């Protein structure tokens, strides 16, 4: 059966721009080589300025996204405000570490803008919650090697929202085309201080 | 070689399951019904390890009905699917998980929107326009890729189902003894007599 | 009555010298010899209208240890003498260095003997097919290498051939092989063959006009090669130290060496 992380396939990437961040994922859901669905998004809205990307075992992607929807709703009810991306990152970390010896097989990515400081924020995690804070980009999923190569080659700091969208999209599309377990279209979110643009990319359908 | 098939159309969902109950290469029964009606507007078809399937199906059926009794409203198909998924996700990390794969078809009683959910024993869930479990995936999904369209009428849906059934007869080494077919529409669940049209031979 | 003490003389047929009782500490030990190792490294080749660029890093590793920071992975094939003077074919081999140099030695011999017998240098296409045969001749004890062969074809155009370790081969525009190939290859698809790139304003959906790939100028290709490697060095521990480049044109092979990060 192989590793639980590569049973269903999928890819996710986040990038920082100038006063904006972007996060993108592919849409494939498979069982090993068989594609079951070509409309399985892996990015979940936490609130208007925080997004969570989850790759890995599809059942855990659903479980973990539901878990955070619940936790973030409880936070909003208690605090009467939206959770900031950095606080949410710590919530993700501690929640995953609770399952230290029986982890969820997911590699999460968080992207957002801190509404109080206006600062862009991205970070990634391993399956037991170790945070990877990055200034530039975060990748995850079965196409992570390809994404590292693409991002390292295409990324430059301080891109505007439109340039960031182009860079992010090109990085994701070219990366998933070299991975048999990812692809079949993509979702790209560009998050600015008071605007979020979600785009659907068709991509190669094979 | 249990077969589960699901096809959505304009305002309906077809759920089909093979009639053969098998144990290894032996066919024990030719009238095995692998479907359960969960409420007036959703059907579940199941396959997997023999003891687990019926146990799990009845657990789900009872709980969906209990919910309706307690709250006075029927669960919508996506809500049922979400509930079933969470049960499977809980089960997979338990001491002895249920080994059951499911298709869940339903039509929203208010909007009339058809929906079909594919679930496996891990708790993987996907809402898709057409679905299959078991070997049927390898033989039928390509056919459905070619012929399916979101707003096909019932007659067309049944024609496509016939094409799938023919392909299975043509390619599978063991006969699945025909299909039980249920059609869910806004009016409710209707059993459809899917006549066996005899042998289909490969070219 | 059998003794309960381990190592005590046994009853019945026995030897005069003591025999250790079979216990967990003296179970049969199996020794094995694995004839391969992986020395890491990455190579890259891009062909243009009248040139081919071959490049490879020079780090040689085994596991987490660095054996040397300068072991060339690019070899001149053919030409005159041990210096391969006037050679027009370049072979790059990554994977197991010992197999790589053995393979290079065989191919070099063949190409040199060809010139000795026929009085003319071997064409790249012929050399490419011969290399395939060389690799396949060891089908059941293969050379553990990914090879890329570069040169100029009979029309003077850049020619590039890539191989798997048993000799399947194909002529391509560009190819990366080795440890960081999964990082570099999609970058090349995007920047050399313009995959996923469309003409701005050409519409949406099926109206989109793809950017057509045309051979790139030398300066552009050299820059892409260096970018590809500096990127790979950042994210792959088996890649680094130095970048060896060979540019094959009708005037000969020009060799360049650029430092890469050594961490």
PDB file of C-alpha atoms in Angstrom, chain C residues 36 54 67 71 104 118 145 167-168 170 195 198 261:
ATOM      1  CA  UNK C  36      26.405  -0.808  -5.913  1.00  0.00           C
ATOM      2  CA  UNK C  54      25.972  19.850 -20.700  1.00  0.00           C
ATOM      3  CA  UNK C  67      33.983  12.010  -0.620  1.00  0.00           C
ATOM      4  CA  UNK C  71      34.863  14.831  -9.131  1.00  0.00           C
ATOM      5  CA  UNK C 104      32.796   6.257 -20.054  1.00  0.00           C
ATOM      6  CA  UNK C 118      36.973   4.163 -40.466  1.00  0.00           C
ATOM      7  CA  UNK C 145      23.918   5.273 -13.888  1.00  0.00           C
ATOM      8  CA  UNK C 167      19.694   1.567 -22.235  1.00  0.00           C
ATOM      9  CA  UNK C 168      16.245   2.912 -23.147  1.00  0.00           C
ATOM     10  CA  UNK C 170      15.404   9.152 -26.498  1.00  0.00           C
ATOM     11  CA  UNK C 195       4.962  24.391 -20.631  1.00  0.00           C
ATOM     12  CA  UNK C 198       0.140  31.029 -22.794  1.00  0.00           C
ATOM     13  CA  UNK C 261      27.665  26.551  -2.362  1.00  0.00           C
TER      14      UNK C 261
END
